[in-house]
XYZ file of C-alpha atoms in Angstrom:
527
model
C 108.681 33.048 145.292
C 110.591 33.176 142.021
C 110.459 30.599 139.227
C 113.242 29.855 136.728
C 112.713 28.225 133.332
C 115.286 26.066 131.587
C 115.167 24.410 128.143
C 117.063 21.560 126.523
C 116.682 21.240 122.745
C 118.176 17.791 122.250
C 118.346 15.583 119.170
C 115.005 13.911 119.777
C 113.032 16.308 121.954
C 112.612 19.705 123.580
C 112.422 19.584 127.387
C 111.343 22.376 129.720
C 112.116 22.424 133.444
C 110.725 24.980 135.883
C 112.295 25.289 139.327
C 111.242 27.251 142.390
C 113.887 28.766 144.640
C 113.400 30.645 147.904
C 114.969 30.691 151.340
C 112.798 27.725 152.337
C 111.995 25.911 149.072
C 114.141 24.369 146.354
C 112.176 22.119 144.051
C 111.365 21.188 140.488
C 107.878 22.531 139.856
C 107.365 21.233 136.338
C 109.102 19.171 133.706
C 107.802 18.275 130.283
C 109.308 16.869 127.083
C 107.987 17.380 123.564
C 109.133 14.469 121.363
C 109.723 15.564 117.777
C 108.754 12.299 116.050
C 105.392 11.940 117.780
C 104.426 15.499 118.703
C 105.499 17.074 115.396
C 105.018 14.203 112.920
C 104.642 16.582 109.973
C 108.435 16.970 109.897
C 108.880 13.246 109.225
C 111.899 12.652 111.419
C 113.087 9.402 112.931
C 114.611 9.898 116.369
C 114.579 13.612 115.605
C 116.688 13.440 112.434
C 116.467 12.787 108.721
C 118.822 10.351 107.024
C 119.782 10.751 103.387
C 120.893 8.708 100.404
C 124.446 9.240 101.578
C 124.391 7.358 104.910
C 126.978 9.733 106.357
C 124.624 12.720 106.020
C 122.263 13.307 108.967
C 120.194 16.494 109.308
C 117.192 18.007 111.043
C 114.739 20.624 109.746
C 115.352 23.873 111.685
C 111.709 24.882 111.247
C 110.842 21.912 113.485
C 112.799 23.498 116.328
C 110.928 26.771 115.734
C 107.541 25.092 116.032
C 108.677 23.019 119.004
C 109.624 26.148 120.940
C 106.294 27.831 120.170
C 104.407 24.702 121.218
C 106.400 24.341 124.434
C 105.953 27.980 125.433
C 102.190 27.579 124.971
C 102.265 24.397 127.056
C 104.161 26.069 129.896
C 101.940 29.160 129.790
C 98.702 27.159 130.018
C 99.778 24.632 132.651
C 97.516 25.104 135.655
C 100.247 24.517 138.240
C 102.568 27.256 136.921
C 102.068 30.951 137.613
C 104.136 32.241 134.713
C 104.111 35.772 136.133
C 106.625 34.493 138.701
C 109.179 33.425 136.042
C 112.063 35.869 136.449
C 114.826 34.333 134.323
C 115.177 31.866 131.438
C 118.163 29.947 130.064
C 118.606 26.977 127.761
C 120.895 24.555 126.013
C 120.865 22.572 122.786
C 122.520 19.648 121.081
C 126.077 20.633 120.295
C 127.568 21.151 116.838
C 124.318 21.641 114.863
C 124.246 24.734 112.625
C 121.417 26.951 111.346
C 121.830 29.101 108.202
C 119.812 32.301 107.747
C 119.089 34.808 104.963
C 119.505 38.533 105.600
C 115.712 38.733 105.974
C 115.858 36.664 109.163
C 116.833 39.508 111.488
C 113.846 41.644 110.460
C 111.485 38.679 110.613
C 112.560 37.692 114.137
C 112.439 41.281 115.403
C 109.016 41.947 113.879
C 107.110 38.816 114.941
C 103.326 39.196 114.972
C 101.909 37.867 118.289
C 98.624 36.952 116.581
C 100.297 34.335 114.375
C 102.236 31.148 114.992
C 106.020 31.265 114.935
C 106.620 28.670 112.203
C 104.320 30.374 109.677
C 106.259 33.617 110.033
C 109.763 32.137 109.853
C 109.588 29.345 107.270
C 111.310 31.473 104.597
C 114.266 32.768 106.661
C 116.592 29.796 106.038
C 119.285 29.819 103.382
C 119.685 26.112 104.039
C 116.530 24.118 104.668
C 118.290 21.326 106.543
C 120.659 21.664 109.500
C 123.529 19.182 109.808
C 123.616 17.761 113.347
C 126.175 15.991 115.502
C 125.395 12.584 113.968
C 126.583 13.743 110.523
C 129.889 12.103 109.507
C 130.176 13.445 105.953
C 132.986 15.987 106.441
C 136.104 13.824 106.580
C 137.701 15.663 103.654
C 137.023 19.040 105.259
C 138.454 17.907 108.597
C 141.669 16.870 106.854
C 141.885 20.196 105.015
C 141.396 22.239 108.193
C 144.010 20.156 110.013
C 146.479 20.617 107.160
C 145.960 24.382 107.158
C 146.491 24.684 110.925
C 149.428 22.316 111.397
C 147.794 18.968 112.108
C 145.132 17.432 114.341
C 146.970 18.076 117.603
C 147.671 21.694 116.619
C 143.936 22.215 116.056
C 143.223 20.611 119.445
C 145.695 22.885 121.212
C 144.168 25.924 119.519
C 140.439 25.185 119.636
C 140.094 22.536 122.365
C 139.395 19.618 120.021
C 140.782 17.976 116.933
C 138.712 18.513 113.765
C 135.739 16.200 114.150
C 133.244 15.475 111.380
C 130.336 16.546 113.582
C 131.869 19.910 114.541
C 130.413 23.099 113.106
C 133.602 24.313 111.406
C 133.999 21.324 109.055
C 130.253 21.403 108.384
C 130.412 25.075 107.400
C 133.401 24.422 105.143
C 131.540 21.606 103.378
C 128.536 23.892 102.789
C 130.747 26.667 101.393
C 132.531 24.212 99.080
C 129.531 22.218 97.874
C 126.915 24.992 97.720
C 128.848 28.247 97.216
C 125.837 30.223 95.971
C 123.786 29.332 99.035
C 126.743 30.085 101.294
C 127.088 33.489 99.638
C 123.379 34.103 100.310
C 123.828 33.236 103.998
C 123.893 36.273 106.268
C 124.115 34.485 109.647
C 125.237 31.064 110.832
C 123.967 30.151 114.272
C 124.415 27.137 116.474
C 121.141 25.506 117.494
C 121.601 27.056 120.938
C 122.093 30.655 119.783
C 119.294 30.296 117.212
C 116.789 29.181 119.852
C 117.911 31.955 122.188
C 117.398 34.453 119.339
C 113.800 33.306 118.978
C 113.153 33.986 122.664
C 114.962 37.316 122.578
C 113.376 38.582 119.361
C 116.838 39.645 118.220
C 120.210 38.096 117.517
C 121.595 36.179 120.487
C 125.311 35.469 121.020
C 127.158 32.171 121.205
C 128.618 31.204 124.580
C 132.098 29.628 125.041
C 130.634 26.275 126.052
C 128.934 25.715 122.711
C 131.365 27.861 120.729
C 134.140 25.423 121.637
C 132.349 22.726 119.652
C 133.082 24.455 116.348
C 136.886 24.256 115.813
C 136.704 28.039 115.363
C 137.222 29.523 118.839
C 140.551 30.012 120.611
C 140.045 27.860 123.696
C 142.220 30.120 125.864
C 141.054 33.591 124.845
C 137.443 32.472 124.215
C 137.291 34.524 121.032
C 136.978 33.645 117.367
C 140.406 32.717 116.010
C 141.372 34.359 112.731
C 143.504 31.435 111.495
C 140.757 28.914 112.211
C 138.145 31.097 110.510
C 140.311 31.544 107.416
C 140.956 27.786 107.250
C 137.215 27.127 107.235
C 135.321 29.466 104.874
C 135.582 32.944 103.312
C 134.271 35.931 105.261
C 133.135 33.606 108.025
C 133.489 35.972 110.969
C 130.990 38.334 109.332
C 128.465 35.499 109.396
C 128.918 34.486 113.059
C 127.301 36.007 116.163
C 129.624 37.390 118.834
C 130.796 35.279 121.767
C 129.502 36.314 125.197
C 130.165 35.104 128.724
C 127.664 32.455 129.865
C 126.609 34.443 132.935
C 125.806 37.644 131.032
C 122.274 38.873 130.539
C 121.391 39.238 126.859
C 118.139 41.103 127.429
C 114.584 40.124 128.317
C 112.019 37.793 126.806
C 110.735 39.225 123.541
C 107.481 41.068 122.964
C 106.085 38.167 120.912
C 106.038 35.824 123.931
C 104.775 38.459 126.321
C 101.821 39.396 124.139
C 101.008 35.965 122.695
C 101.133 33.900 125.911
C 101.318 36.428 128.761
C 104.876 35.772 129.873
C 106.651 38.500 131.864
C 109.773 40.349 130.678
C 111.999 37.657 132.200
C 115.784 37.950 132.125
C 117.409 35.948 129.311
C 120.773 34.178 129.696
C 122.880 32.925 126.751
C 122.102 29.349 125.785
C 124.935 26.831 125.878
C 125.582 23.286 124.664
C 123.858 20.319 126.252
C 127.130 18.886 127.577
C 128.170 22.007 129.536
C 124.603 22.405 130.799
C 124.550 18.793 131.981
C 127.674 19.548 134.006
C 125.630 21.993 136.083
C 122.575 19.729 136.165
C 124.688 16.927 137.633
C 126.130 19.216 140.287
C 129.683 18.922 138.931
C 130.923 22.396 139.823
C 134.149 21.671 141.741
C 137.367 20.463 140.128
C 137.780 16.795 141.005
C 134.072 16.066 140.534
C 133.614 13.684 137.606
C 130.594 12.496 135.671
C 130.494 9.220 133.799
C 127.740 8.570 131.290
C 127.224 4.932 130.318
C 125.248 5.144 127.105
C 125.640 4.230 123.458
C 129.044 5.799 123.851
C 130.634 6.111 127.282
C 131.900 9.519 128.332
C 133.851 10.765 131.322
C 133.640 14.495 131.963
C 134.150 17.137 134.614
C 135.221 20.700 135.378
C 138.880 21.702 135.051
C 140.528 25.042 135.767
C 142.429 25.200 132.471
C 142.552 23.238 129.226
C 145.186 20.506 128.883
C 148.240 21.537 126.892
C 147.372 18.885 124.314
C 143.812 17.524 124.592
C 144.557 14.788 122.032
C 141.277 13.112 121.162
C 139.385 14.688 124.078
C 137.072 17.706 123.897
C 137.438 20.907 125.911
C 134.448 23.234 126.253
C 133.892 26.408 128.240
C 132.027 25.729 131.481
C 129.002 27.800 132.540
C 130.497 27.813 136.046
C 133.734 29.361 134.807
C 136.856 27.567 133.703
C 136.430 24.605 131.422
C 134.738 21.274 130.904
C 136.860 18.308 129.842
C 135.104 15.432 128.078
C 136.612 12.161 126.880
C 134.443 9.955 124.670
C 134.681 6.183 124.162
C 132.661 4.819 121.274
C 132.526 1.252 122.611
C 129.987 1.764 125.373
C 126.665 -0.059 125.404
C 127.399 -1.549 121.967
C 130.338 -3.463 123.424
C 128.377 -4.503 126.519
C 125.530 -5.762 124.337
C 127.999 -7.589 122.070
C 129.491 -9.582 124.962
C 126.081 -10.162 126.527
C 124.730 -11.573 123.272
C 127.877 -13.576 122.499
C 127.375 -15.544 125.715
C 123.582 -15.673 125.379
C 122.869 -13.710 128.534
C 120.188 -11.278 129.540
C 121.115 -8.311 131.729
C 120.350 -10.223 134.940
C 122.716 -12.989 133.894
C 125.289 -10.351 132.897
C 125.130 -8.888 136.408
C 125.404 -12.322 138.018
C 128.446 -13.102 135.878
C 130.080 -9.878 136.996
C 129.313 -10.574 140.641
C 130.645 -14.157 140.428
C 134.124 -13.213 139.222
C 136.939 -11.707 141.326
C 138.009 -8.057 141.049
C 141.026 -7.667 138.727
C 139.940 -10.952 137.082
C 143.170 -12.782 137.958
C 145.054 -10.377 135.726
C 142.988 -11.001 132.580
C 142.561 -8.010 130.254
C 140.226 -7.166 127.396
C 140.533 -4.281 124.944
C 136.818 -4.053 124.051
C 136.992 -2.493 120.601
C 133.925 -4.053 119.021
C 133.802 -1.004 116.723
C 136.475 1.484 115.678
C 137.363 3.470 118.796
C 137.610 7.213 119.419
C 139.777 7.005 122.566
C 142.375 5.836 121.818
C 142.174 6.182 118.042
C 141.635 2.649 116.737
C 140.634 2.205 113.110
C 140.746 -1.586 112.942
C 137.996 -2.849 115.215
C 138.258 -6.157 117.035
C 138.153 -7.395 120.619
C 141.639 -8.103 121.980
C 141.976 -10.552 124.877
C 144.925 -11.168 127.178
C 144.644 -14.073 129.594
C 140.894 -14.576 129.302
C 139.701 -17.692 127.415
C 137.013 -17.093 124.815
C 134.866 -19.872 126.316
C 134.841 -18.252 129.782
C 131.622 -16.241 129.686
C 131.752 -14.725 133.188
C 135.455 -13.957 132.788
C 134.768 -12.148 129.526
C 131.980 -10.095 131.117
C 134.309 -8.927 133.874
C 137.202 -8.324 131.469
C 134.909 -6.194 129.309
C 133.618 -4.002 132.140
C 137.037 -3.677 133.748
C 138.571 -2.817 130.380
C 136.027 -0.058 129.805
C 136.562 1.395 133.284
C 140.360 1.196 133.134
C 140.397 2.918 129.742
C 138.270 5.762 131.107
C 140.306 6.082 134.310
C 143.658 6.030 132.503
C 142.776 8.529 129.800
C 141.104 10.868 132.279
C 144.173 10.776 134.544
C 146.416 11.716 131.606
C 144.511 14.986 131.095
C 143.029 16.065 134.436
C 145.180 17.967 136.918
C 143.428 16.717 140.064
C 142.549 13.224 141.273
C 138.934 12.118 141.092
C 137.042 13.117 144.223
C 133.598 11.660 143.537
C 131.718 10.332 140.545
C 128.171 10.956 139.343
C 127.025 8.094 137.125
C 124.349 8.548 134.462
C 123.050 6.641 131.447
C 121.255 3.331 131.080
C 124.010 1.097 132.465
C 124.316 3.267 135.588
C 121.308 1.343 136.907
C 123.527 -1.743 137.187
C 125.129 -1.608 140.624
C 127.619 -4.379 139.798
C 129.032 -2.189 137.026
C 129.149 0.754 139.436
C 131.130 -1.344 141.942
C 133.794 -1.911 139.277
C 133.734 1.809 138.442
C 134.272 2.807 142.080
C 137.169 0.388 142.585
C 138.936 1.205 139.305
C 138.716 4.972 139.826
C 139.282 4.749 143.576
C 136.316 7.036 144.248
C 132.781 6.741 145.549
C 130.064 6.602 142.882
C 126.687 8.331 143.185
C 123.830 7.674 140.760
C 122.793 11.012 139.238
C 119.868 12.725 140.936
C 118.156 13.895 137.731
C 117.460 12.148 134.439
C 116.976 15.533 132.726
C 120.243 17.100 133.784
C 120.637 19.382 130.760
C 117.330 21.241 131.207
C 117.785 21.311 134.992
C 121.240 22.769 134.447
C 119.700 25.475 132.265
C 117.161 26.394 134.945
C 119.940 26.525 137.566
C 121.968 28.805 135.277
C 118.969 31.117 135.053
C 118.752 31.188 138.852
C 122.486 31.869 139.268
C 122.490 34.749 136.790
C 119.383 36.358 138.300
C 120.592 35.967 141.861
C 124.005 37.407 140.992
C 122.387 40.689 139.982
C 121.897 41.490 143.680
C 124.478 39.355 145.520
C 127.220 36.886 144.590
C 126.216 33.240 144.883
C 128.573 30.276 144.725
C 127.916 27.411 142.365
C 127.786 24.817 145.202
C 125.025 26.945 146.734
C 123.250 27.163 143.363
C 123.044 23.402 142.848
C 122.396 22.511 146.505
C 119.052 20.829 147.002
C 118.682 19.988 143.303
C 121.648 17.723 142.611
C 122.122 16.173 146.043
C 122.567 12.424 146.167
C 119.306 10.490 146.151
C 120.762 7.042 146.829
C 123.541 5.556 148.910
C 126.906 5.753 147.187
C 128.823 2.760 145.958
C 131.973 2.881 148.066
C 135.400 2.089 146.692
C 136.981 -0.995 148.320
C 140.591 -0.094 149.275
C 141.831 -3.625 148.638
C 140.317 -3.674 145.165
C 141.576 -0.158 144.441
C 145.127 -1.345 145.099
C 144.683 -4.344 142.814
C 143.365 -2.154 140.010
C 146.209 0.337 140.342
C 148.573 -2.436 139.270
C 146.260 -3.767 136.568
C 145.718 -0.282 135.123
C 149.441 -0.025 134.366
C 149.354 -3.348 132.527
C 146.210 -2.282 130.698
C 147.813 0.990 129.564
C 150.830 -0.919 128.229
C 148.624 -3.447 126.412
C 146.543 -0.635 124.902
C 149.633 1.227 123.737
C 151.069 -1.854 122.019
C 147.730 -2.710 120.439
C 147.363 0.803 119.022
C 150.859 0.543 117.564
C 149.741 -2.626 115.809
C 151.631 -5.266 117.726
C 150.366 -8.706 116.825
C 151.220 -10.053 120.258
C 149.984 -8.295 123.371
């Protein structure tokens, strides 16, 4: 029976997932996470990153990712419950937007790795930039503005590349490097994303970038899935010469390199292009049919799902290529858990009391509305933070809890409906707050769809392993994506059903909420 290995190189850790697939068995054989702060303390990171004197600058040492991969491959190879000779295909994903900068010597070093020596010792001199900016970096506001100006404005960039220029995106980060450190940029032969860099280490040669992660750069034409000349020229000189090619996510890029075969005894397993963690999580959550939606309730809240084509104008949303074909649409709301914690603390509640308050108040909250912008908001664009209330007294703790949660859900439902071409069929809920069933009841009623808690807490690495299975299986016979994810992403708990009466009430309230949001964004003093 065949095994498939998937990786997720996230901000804080590297996770490996091994799955077994046969005609009778579909199961996760092994899952392990290596935490950068504790398992590789020599790199002196906090939550996987390094912060700098400028608080907007956030980086990670790329050599840490090199050593993490070597350590994880050794761990997988020596685990007594895994017969690594049965691993037939490998895929992976990584945190989106991070960039890795290499000297010309890197290609020879990666191709000529000595299996008798550790990976980090052989590759510590290949970097033209010792620190990699990651998605948490917010230092490129000036570069974002310059790119937007060169391409006709924020919305023009979104229509072209799938997203407006965002500070965390690779394009603005590359432009900042070229402007601030021109000599080091000139000495840079290759610029990889974290995903394509890690795949290169496994391959022992240069790996391509896939459209899922390539879309997070403001450099790729979202419709042709190729580097766009205008976007490249607006970013940095001779940039295309420094970028890997873009390849389809289902393509084979070769087999596992000689280094891993000789050092740890791995077989010549098929290698699949790595993608970004968001597109990989789409597969790991089983969201492979248009109309399926995922909602992550974390520090920020996100609503995401597969779509057949990109919206004409994504606005503040993000569009990525999907590993299952077509596209992934993602809309991010900054005021997620921070806003929930703010209201909880304001009324001196713990989470149990928060849930009781939600349960004790009526759906639609007698028409009361809250715009929960505790911090500046991404969707919609709100610079001046501040909670806005309409019809809910400040001294009504339970009413404020319900207004907050309903406001968050109505914002997500409204903005998703503006961009998606199909109504929501079902929802997979993930993130810390998805454990709160009272919140999920509001979600189901506002969206008018049943809500299923996600089956896996490591959806990105599971998605990578499933991609490896799909690519390997497709070499001999076509396999549909619903068949690929079946048995791995099936529901593990009873769904939270939408209440038709509440759905009707929220349909009316959502229209009022959209009007209140629009007037607030325009700066009206009176909602």
